[in-house]
mmCIF file of C-alpha atoms in Angstrom:
data_model
loop_
_atom_site.group_PDB
_atom_site.id
_atom_site.type_symbol
_atom_site.label_atom_id
_atom_site.label_comp_id
_atom_site.label_asym_id
_atom_site.label_seq_id
_atom_site.Cartn_x
_atom_site.Cartn_y
_atom_site.Cartn_z
ATOM 1 C CA MET M 1 47.773 -74.882 37.882
ATOM 2 C CA GLY M 2 45.455 -76.825 35.541
ATOM 3 C CA SER M 3 44.256 -78.932 38.442
ATOM 4 C CA ALA M 4 43.561 -75.779 40.435
ATOM 5 C CA PHE M 5 41.347 -74.469 37.611
ATOM 6 C CA ALA M 6 39.464 -77.763 37.378
ATOM 7 C CA ARG M 7 38.911 -77.894 41.139
ATOM 8 C CA ALA M 8 37.596 -74.330 41.135
ATOM 9 C CA LEU M 9 35.042 -75.253 38.459
ATOM 10 C CA LEU M 10 34.002 -78.411 40.279
ATOM 11 C CA ALA M 11 33.595 -76.486 43.536
ATOM 12 C CA GLU M 12 31.006 -74.311 41.772
ATOM 13 C CA GLY M 13 29.134 -77.339 40.395
ATOM 14 C CA ILE M 14 30.153 -76.617 36.794
ATOM 15 C CA GLU M 15 30.316 -79.676 34.545
ATOM 16 C CA THR M 16 33.989 -80.127 33.836
ATOM 17 C CA ARG M 17 35.962 -82.333 31.476
ATOM 18 C CA VAL M 18 39.664 -82.788 31.979
ATOM 19 C CA TRP M 19 42.384 -84.084 29.709
ATOM 20 C CA ASN M 20 46.105 -84.471 30.232
ATOM 21 C CA ARG M 21 48.839 -86.133 28.212
ATOM 22 C CA SER M 22 49.517 -88.206 31.350
ATOM 23 C CA PRO M 23 46.118 -89.818 32.212
ATOM 24 C CA GLU M 24 47.147 -90.639 35.785
ATOM 25 C CA LYS M 25 47.348 -86.912 36.549
ATOM 26 C CA VAL M 26 43.584 -86.457 36.110
ATOM 27 C CA ALA M 27 42.604 -89.358 38.378
ATOM 28 C CA PRO M 28 42.199 -87.136 41.485
ATOM 29 C CA LEU M 29 39.985 -84.769 39.483
ATOM 30 C CA VAL M 30 37.820 -87.630 38.252
ATOM 31 C CA ALA M 31 37.457 -88.722 41.862
ATOM 32 C CA ALA M 32 36.298 -85.171 42.626
ATOM 33 C CA GLY M 33 33.593 -85.338 39.950
ATOM 34 C CA ALA M 34 35.244 -84.408 36.658
ATOM 35 C CA HIS M 35 34.764 -86.345 33.418
ATOM 36 C CA ALA M 36 37.848 -87.610 31.592
ATOM 37 C CA PRO M 37 37.212 -88.286 27.895
ATOM 38 C CA GLU M 38 39.689 -90.623 26.228
ATOM 39 C CA SER M 39 40.850 -88.055 23.683
ATOM 40 C CA LEU M 40 41.373 -84.309 23.625
ATOM 41 C CA ALA M 41 39.172 -84.003 20.547
ATOM 42 C CA GLU M 42 36.343 -85.716 22.424
ATOM 43 C CA ALA M 43 36.768 -83.399 25.397
ATOM 44 C CA VAL M 44 36.722 -80.321 23.154
ATOM 45 C CA ALA M 45 33.715 -81.469 21.155
ATOM 46 C CA ALA M 46 31.657 -81.860 24.344
ATOM 47 C CA SER M 47 32.609 -78.437 25.785
ATOM 48 C CA ASP M 48 31.589 -74.834 25.128
ATOM 49 C CA VAL M 49 34.673 -73.287 26.725
ATOM 50 C CA VAL M 50 38.130 -74.846 26.382
ATOM 51 C CA ILE M 51 40.673 -73.858 29.027
ATOM 52 C CA VAL M 52 44.305 -74.454 28.038
ATOM 53 C CA ASN M 53 47.121 -74.520 30.580
ATOM 54 C CA VAL M 54 50.300 -76.349 29.560
ATOM 55 C CA ILE M 55 54.033 -75.686 29.773
ATOM 56 C CA ASP M 56 54.357 -73.283 26.817
ATOM 57 C CA TYR M 57 52.792 -72.184 23.535
ATOM 58 C CA ALA M 58 54.650 -74.829 21.549
ATOM 59 C CA ALA M 59 52.957 -77.515 23.630
ATOM 60 C CA ALA M 60 49.592 -75.744 23.328
ATOM 61 C CA ASP M 61 49.921 -75.432 19.549
ATOM 62 C CA ALA M 62 50.861 -79.095 19.200
ATOM 63 C CA LEU M 63 47.613 -80.022 20.944
ATOM 64 C CA LEU M 64 45.170 -77.460 19.562
ATOM 65 C CA ARG M 65 46.339 -77.736 15.963
ATOM 66 C CA MET M 66 45.852 -81.463 15.655
ATOM 67 C CA LEU M 67 43.327 -81.862 12.836
ATOM 68 C CA ALA M 68 40.616 -83.552 14.916
ATOM 69 C CA VAL M 69 40.967 -81.018 17.726
ATOM 70 C CA GLU M 70 41.054 -78.046 15.354
ATOM 71 C CA ARG M 71 37.820 -79.204 13.731
ATOM 72 C CA ALA M 72 36.160 -79.704 17.120
ATOM 73 C CA LEU M 73 37.153 -76.176 18.194
ATOM 74 C CA ALA M 74 35.137 -74.408 15.468
ATOM 75 C CA GLY M 75 32.506 -72.243 17.167
ATOM 76 C CA LYS M 76 34.006 -72.797 20.616
ATOM 77 C CA VAL M 77 35.801 -70.416 22.964
ATOM 78 C CA VAL M 78 39.473 -71.063 23.698
ATOM 79 C CA VAL M 79 40.860 -69.472 26.848
ATOM 80 C CA GLN M 80 44.636 -69.706 26.609
ATOM 81 C CA LEU M 81 46.082 -69.575 30.112
ATOM 82 C CA THR M 82 49.488 -70.862 29.112
ATOM 83 C CA SER M 83 52.314 -68.423 29.799
ATOM 84 C CA GLY M 84 53.749 -66.874 26.642
ATOM 85 C CA SER M 85 54.776 -63.659 24.930
ATOM 86 C CA SER M 86 52.485 -61.001 23.500
ATOM 87 C CA ARG M 87 53.649 -61.957 19.997
ATOM 88 C CA GLN M 88 52.678 -65.584 20.582
ATOM 89 C CA ALA M 89 49.283 -64.510 21.906
ATOM 90 C CA ARG M 90 48.596 -62.409 18.812
ATOM 91 C CA GLU M 91 49.638 -65.242 16.509
ATOM 92 C CA ALA M 92 47.336 -67.621 18.377
ATOM 93 C CA GLY M 93 44.524 -65.097 18.142
ATOM 94 C CA ARG M 94 44.961 -64.794 14.378
ATOM 95 C CA TRP M 95 45.081 -68.571 14.013
ATOM 96 C CA ALA M 96 41.842 -68.901 15.983
ATOM 97 C CA ALA M 97 40.029 -66.146 14.076
ATOM 98 C CA GLU M 98 40.847 -67.788 10.748
ATOM 99 C CA ARG M 99 39.085 -70.935 12.028
ATOM 100 C CA SER M 100 36.020 -69.285 13.594
ATOM 101 C CA ILE M 101 37.299 -69.949 17.098
ATOM 102 C CA ALA M 102 36.691 -67.272 19.743
ATOM 103 C CA TYR M 103 39.976 -66.577 21.496
ATOM 104 C CA LEU M 104 40.936 -65.138 24.870
ATOM 105 C CA ASP M 105 44.483 -64.966 26.141
ATOM 106 C CA GLY M 106 44.930 -64.846 29.888
ATOM 107 C CA ALA M 107 47.697 -63.916 32.310
ATOM 108 C CA ILE M 108 47.433 -65.508 35.752
ATOM 109 C CA MET M 109 48.666 -63.088 38.383
ATOM 110 C CA ALA M 110 48.765 -65.744 41.083
ATOM 111 C CA THR M 111 50.129 -69.104 42.154
ATOM 112 C CA PRO M 112 47.874 -72.222 42.143
ATOM 113 C CA ASN M 113 46.899 -71.861 45.810
ATOM 114 C CA PHE M 114 45.233 -68.509 45.023
ATOM 115 C CA ILE M 115 43.017 -69.835 42.207
ATOM 116 C CA GLY M 116 39.352 -69.389 43.081
ATOM 117 C CA GLY M 117 40.004 -66.558 45.522
ATOM 118 C CA ALA M 118 37.792 -63.495 45.526
ATOM 119 C CA GLU M 119 40.799 -61.164 45.180
ATOM 120 C CA THR M 120 42.746 -63.258 42.673
ATOM 121 C CA THR M 121 43.577 -61.353 39.487
ATOM 122 C CA ILE M 122 43.596 -62.877 36.015
ATOM 123 C CA LEU M 123 43.998 -60.560 33.032
ATOM 124 C CA TYR M 124 42.204 -61.400 29.782
ATOM 125 C CA SER M 125 42.572 -59.950 26.294
ATOM 126 C CA GLY M 126 41.185 -60.848 22.886
ATOM 127 C CA MET M 127 37.524 -61.213 21.945
ATOM 128 C CA ARG M 128 35.498 -59.007 24.282
ATOM 129 C CA GLN M 129 32.228 -60.721 23.400
ATOM 130 C CA ALA M 130 33.638 -64.072 24.508
ATOM 131 C CA PHE M 131 34.774 -62.567 27.814
ATOM 132 C CA GLU M 132 31.391 -60.983 28.491
ATOM 133 C CA ARG M 133 29.487 -64.142 27.547
ATOM 134 C CA HIS M 134 31.524 -66.339 29.870
ATOM 135 C CA ARG M 135 32.401 -63.805 32.565
ATOM 136 C CA ASP M 136 30.748 -65.861 35.323
ATOM 137 C CA VAL M 137 32.785 -68.959 34.469
ATOM 138 C CA LEU M 138 36.043 -67.017 34.204
ATOM 139 C CA ARG M 139 35.496 -65.356 37.566
ATOM 140 C CA VAL M 140 35.332 -68.770 39.178
ATOM 141 C CA PHE M 141 39.103 -68.828 38.695
ATOM 142 C CA GLY M 142 39.607 -65.421 40.284
ATOM 143 C CA GLY M 143 37.129 -62.843 41.496
ATOM 144 C CA ASN M 144 39.181 -60.087 39.927
ATOM 145 C CA GLY M 145 39.038 -61.380 36.366
ATOM 146 C CA VAL M 146 39.634 -58.307 34.202
ATOM 147 C CA PHE M 147 39.310 -57.697 30.456
ATOM 148 C CA VAL M 148 42.258 -55.497 29.433
ATOM 149 C CA GLY M 149 41.789 -55.069 25.679
ATOM 150 C CA GLU M 150 40.918 -56.573 22.326
ATOM 151 C CA ASP M 151 44.566 -56.889 21.313
ATOM 152 C CA ALA M 152 45.193 -60.520 22.266
ATOM 153 C CA GLY M 153 48.755 -59.705 23.310
ATOM 154 C CA HIS M 154 47.936 -57.123 25.961
ATOM 155 C CA ALA M 155 47.308 -59.520 28.851
ATOM 156 C CA SER M 156 50.706 -61.108 28.297
ATOM 157 C CA ALA M 157 52.424 -57.727 27.929
ATOM 158 C CA LEU M 158 50.897 -56.504 31.198
ATOM 159 C CA ASP M 159 51.940 -59.750 32.857
ATOM 160 C CA THR M 160 55.521 -59.180 31.734
ATOM 161 C CA GLY M 161 55.457 -55.589 32.945
ATOM 162 C CA LEU M 162 54.066 -56.520 36.362
ATOM 163 C CA LEU M 163 56.516 -59.396 36.775
ATOM 164 C CA THR M 164 59.357 -57.061 35.804
ATOM 165 C CA GLN M 165 58.362 -54.792 38.668
ATOM 166 C CA MET M 166 58.310 -57.789 40.993
ATOM 167 C CA TRP M 167 61.721 -59.021 39.820
ATOM 168 C CA GLY M 168 63.100 -55.511 40.178
ATOM 169 C CA LYS M 169 61.987 -55.433 43.798
ATOM 170 C CA LEU M 170 63.177 -58.970 44.522
ATOM 171 C CA PHE M 171 66.602 -58.447 42.922
ATOM 172 C CA GLY M 172 66.871 -55.049 44.596
ATOM 173 C CA THR M 173 66.073 -56.660 47.922
ATOM 174 C CA LEU M 174 68.731 -59.326 47.339
ATOM 175 C CA GLN M 175 71.311 -56.619 46.627
ATOM 176 C CA ALA M 176 70.217 -54.716 49.718
ATOM 177 C CA LEU M 177 70.413 -57.812 51.897
ATOM 178 C CA ALA M 178 73.922 -58.513 50.618
ATOM 179 C CA VAL M 179 74.962 -54.994 51.683
ATOM 180 C CA VAL M 180 73.292 -55.293 55.087
ATOM 181 C CA ARG M 181 74.783 -58.739 55.756
ATOM 182 C CA ALA M 182 78.233 -57.555 54.694
ATOM 183 C CA GLU M 183 77.954 -54.731 57.221
ATOM 184 C CA GLY M 184 76.828 -57.067 60.005
ATOM 185 C CA ILE M 185 73.396 -55.489 60.387
ATOM 186 C CA GLY M 186 70.514 -57.737 61.431
ATOM 187 C CA LEU M 187 67.941 -58.463 58.752
ATOM 188 C CA GLU M 188 65.123 -57.735 61.175
ATOM 189 C CA ALA M 189 66.379 -54.136 61.362
ATOM 190 C CA TYR M 190 66.409 -53.886 57.575
ATOM 191 C CA ALA M 191 62.869 -55.280 57.398
ATOM 192 C CA ARG M 192 61.644 -52.794 59.979
ATOM 193 C CA TYR M 193 63.161 -49.733 58.343
ATOM 194 C CA MET M 194 62.111 -50.885 54.881
ATOM 195 C CA ARG M 195 58.505 -50.849 56.075
ATOM 196 C CA ASP M 196 59.014 -47.314 57.360
ATOM 197 C CA PHE M 197 60.595 -46.256 54.056
ATOM 198 C CA GLN M 198 58.023 -47.985 51.827
ATOM 199 C CA PRO M 199 55.561 -45.034 51.626
ATOM 200 C CA VAL M 200 58.360 -42.917 50.137
ATOM 201 C CA VAL M 201 59.126 -45.618 47.567
ATOM 202 C CA ASP M 202 55.435 -45.990 46.685
ATOM 203 C CA ALA M 203 55.004 -42.241 46.241
ATOM 204 C CA ALA M 204 58.093 -42.055 44.020
ATOM 205 C CA THR M 205 56.779 -44.952 41.922
ATOM 206 C CA ASP M 206 53.398 -43.280 41.463
ATOM 207 C CA ASP M 207 55.129 -40.041 40.462
ATOM 208 C CA LEU M 208 57.313 -41.929 37.987
ATOM 209 C CA ILE M 209 54.311 -43.564 36.309
ATOM 210 C CA ALA M 210 52.503 -40.241 36.057
ATOM 211 C CA ARG M 211 55.518 -38.453 34.569
ATOM 212 C CA VAL M 212 56.220 -41.143 31.979
ATOM 213 C CA GLY M 213 52.537 -41.172 31.026
ATOM 214 C CA GLU M 214 52.567 -37.406 30.541
ATOM 215 C CA GLY M 215 56.028 -37.226 28.978
ATOM 216 C CA ARG M 216 57.300 -34.864 31.684
ATOM 217 C CA TRP M 217 61.013 -35.670 31.464
ATOM 218 C CA ARG M 218 62.472 -32.319 32.380
ATOM 219 C CA GLY M 219 63.272 -31.441 35.976
ATOM 220 C CA ASP M 220 60.708 -29.050 37.396
ATOM 221 C CA ALA M 221 59.575 -27.634 40.722
ATOM 222 C CA ALA M 222 57.804 -30.909 41.556
ATOM 223 C CA THR M 223 60.777 -33.174 40.760
ATOM 224 C CA LEU M 224 61.530 -35.363 43.766
ATOM 225 C CA ALA M 225 65.177 -35.874 42.793
ATOM 226 C CA THR M 226 67.067 -35.252 39.554
ATOM 227 C CA ILE M 227 69.102 -37.909 37.770
ATOM 228 C CA GLU M 228 72.248 -36.218 39.060
ATOM 229 C CA ALA M 229 70.992 -36.368 42.659
ATOM 230 C CA HIS M 230 70.077 -40.034 42.315
ATOM 231 C CA TYR M 231 73.456 -40.838 40.821
ATOM 232 C CA SER M 232 75.273 -39.086 43.629
ATOM 233 C CA ALA M 233 73.600 -41.427 46.125
ATOM 234 C CA PHE M 234 73.999 -44.413 43.798
ATOM 235 C CA HIS M 235 77.791 -44.074 44.080
ATOM 236 C CA HIS M 236 77.491 -45.303 47.664
ATOM 237 C CA LEU M 237 76.096 -48.635 46.442
ATOM 238 C CA LEU M 238 79.036 -49.046 44.079
ATOM 239 C CA ALA M 239 81.516 -48.125 46.796
ATOM 240 C CA ILE M 240 80.174 -50.369 49.527
ATOM 241 C CA GLY M 241 79.855 -53.243 47.080
ATOM 242 C CA ASP M 242 83.472 -52.899 46.006
ATOM 243 C CA GLU M 243 84.583 -52.613 49.620
ATOM 244 C CA HIS M 244 82.983 -55.940 50.500
ATOM 245 C CA GLY M 245 83.627 -57.705 47.182
ATOM 246 C CA LEU M 246 79.934 -57.955 46.242
ATOM 247 C CA ASP M 247 78.907 -58.915 42.729
ATOM 248 C CA ARG M 248 78.746 -55.868 40.464
ATOM 249 C CA ALA M 249 76.406 -57.222 37.766
ATOM 250 C CA LEU M 250 73.209 -55.517 38.903
ATOM 251 C CA PRO M 251 74.741 -52.195 40.019
ATOM 252 C CA ALA M 252 76.853 -52.077 36.840
ATOM 253 C CA ALA M 253 73.758 -52.377 34.646
ATOM 254 C CA LEU M 254 72.067 -49.515 36.484
ATOM 255 C CA ASP M 255 75.299 -47.519 36.426
ATOM 256 C CA GLY M 256 75.314 -47.804 32.639
ATOM 257 C CA LEU M 257 71.864 -46.219 32.396
ATOM 258 C CA PHE M 258 72.874 -43.362 34.660
ATOM 259 C CA LYS M 259 76.050 -42.696 32.692
ATOM 260 C CA ALA M 260 74.242 -42.740 29.347
ATOM 261 C CA ALA M 261 71.729 -40.157 30.588
ATOM 262 C CA LEU M 262 74.389 -37.947 32.111
ATOM 263 C CA ALA M 263 76.536 -38.095 28.969
ATOM 264 C CA ALA M 264 73.518 -36.992 26.936
ATOM 265 C CA GLY M 265 73.035 -33.928 29.127
ATOM 266 C CA HIS M 266 70.136 -35.062 31.296
ATOM 267 C CA ALA M 267 71.704 -34.465 34.717
ATOM 268 C CA ALA M 268 69.038 -31.938 35.744
ATOM 269 C CA ASP M 269 66.140 -33.959 34.362
ATOM 270 C CA ASP M 270 63.712 -36.040 36.363
ATOM 271 C CA PHE M 271 64.484 -39.716 37.029
ATOM 272 C CA ALA M 272 61.583 -40.496 34.665
ATOM 273 C CA ALA M 273 63.792 -39.511 31.701
ATOM 274 C CA LEU M 274 65.744 -42.751 32.145
ATOM 275 C CA VAL M 275 62.856 -44.692 30.571
ATOM 276 C CA ARG M 276 63.906 -43.237 27.222
ATOM 277 C CA PHE M 277 67.304 -44.892 27.575
ATOM 278 C CA ILE M 278 65.643 -48.256 28.093
ATOM 279 C CA GLU M 279 63.358 -47.902 25.101
ATOM 280 C CA ARG M 280 64.424 -48.778 21.576
ATOM 281 C CA GLY M 281 66.943 -46.318 20.154
ATOM 282 C CA GLY M 282 68.761 -45.690 23.436
ATOM 283 C CA VAL M 283 70.657 -42.408 23.583
ATOM 284 C CA ARG M 284 69.513 -41.267 20.161
ATOM 285 C CA HIS M 285 65.883 -41.735 21.157
ATOM 286 C CA ALA M 286 66.446 -39.997 24.475
ATOM 287 C CA ALA M 287 68.335 -36.941 23.265
#
């Protein structure tokens, strides 16, 4: 990913310095026109914007908080594109502010092959002024570079939320494929009918987001299906899984949410009410 960022900068003719703990890894970038200072502190001192992309925040902290590097960072802009939690991003933001370092935390919503694309999304949070000042450089990485808030943790939190949606779909698809394969149905048929069904899923998702945002938990005339109705259909997943000996881990977790809501008297409420059983406090919060 770091190499992809460097190549995107070089493609735009932007003077770029690269540093890696393994010097041989930057050789192709040097061949492409990048400079490779001998030390990280030297690279930082010669740069206005410092892009960080390493394995985790522990690795980033070990590098950025070396005394020589920390001193060189004063007055610079650090763009942290290492994957981490919202708590880690806020801690890094506080650390930077105490040292007069402008800080942006970024969430890369793409794989390396998408870096530099006009539609590629990267979310940024932290110091708005730093984002605005260096917007043109940041958009070299992705044309849809978006500032999402001054709380440094918000880019990471949105990243987690969006990835959760992706994992939900991927795990749901795996469960569905296991059912289809167990029944001897061709996957091409599943793929075809899933495409036909997708507009219904998208509309239900949009409705869910709107209801949670407005706090409309109760079933009403516009409810697409109550919790009770969903659970009635959900029984079929449990039954067919048991019939074919499929793993119960994922359905059992969802079954637990349904049962908690039903036990608390929410059978006639909208599916959106289940969010309150996921949030802190569980049944007590959702009553």
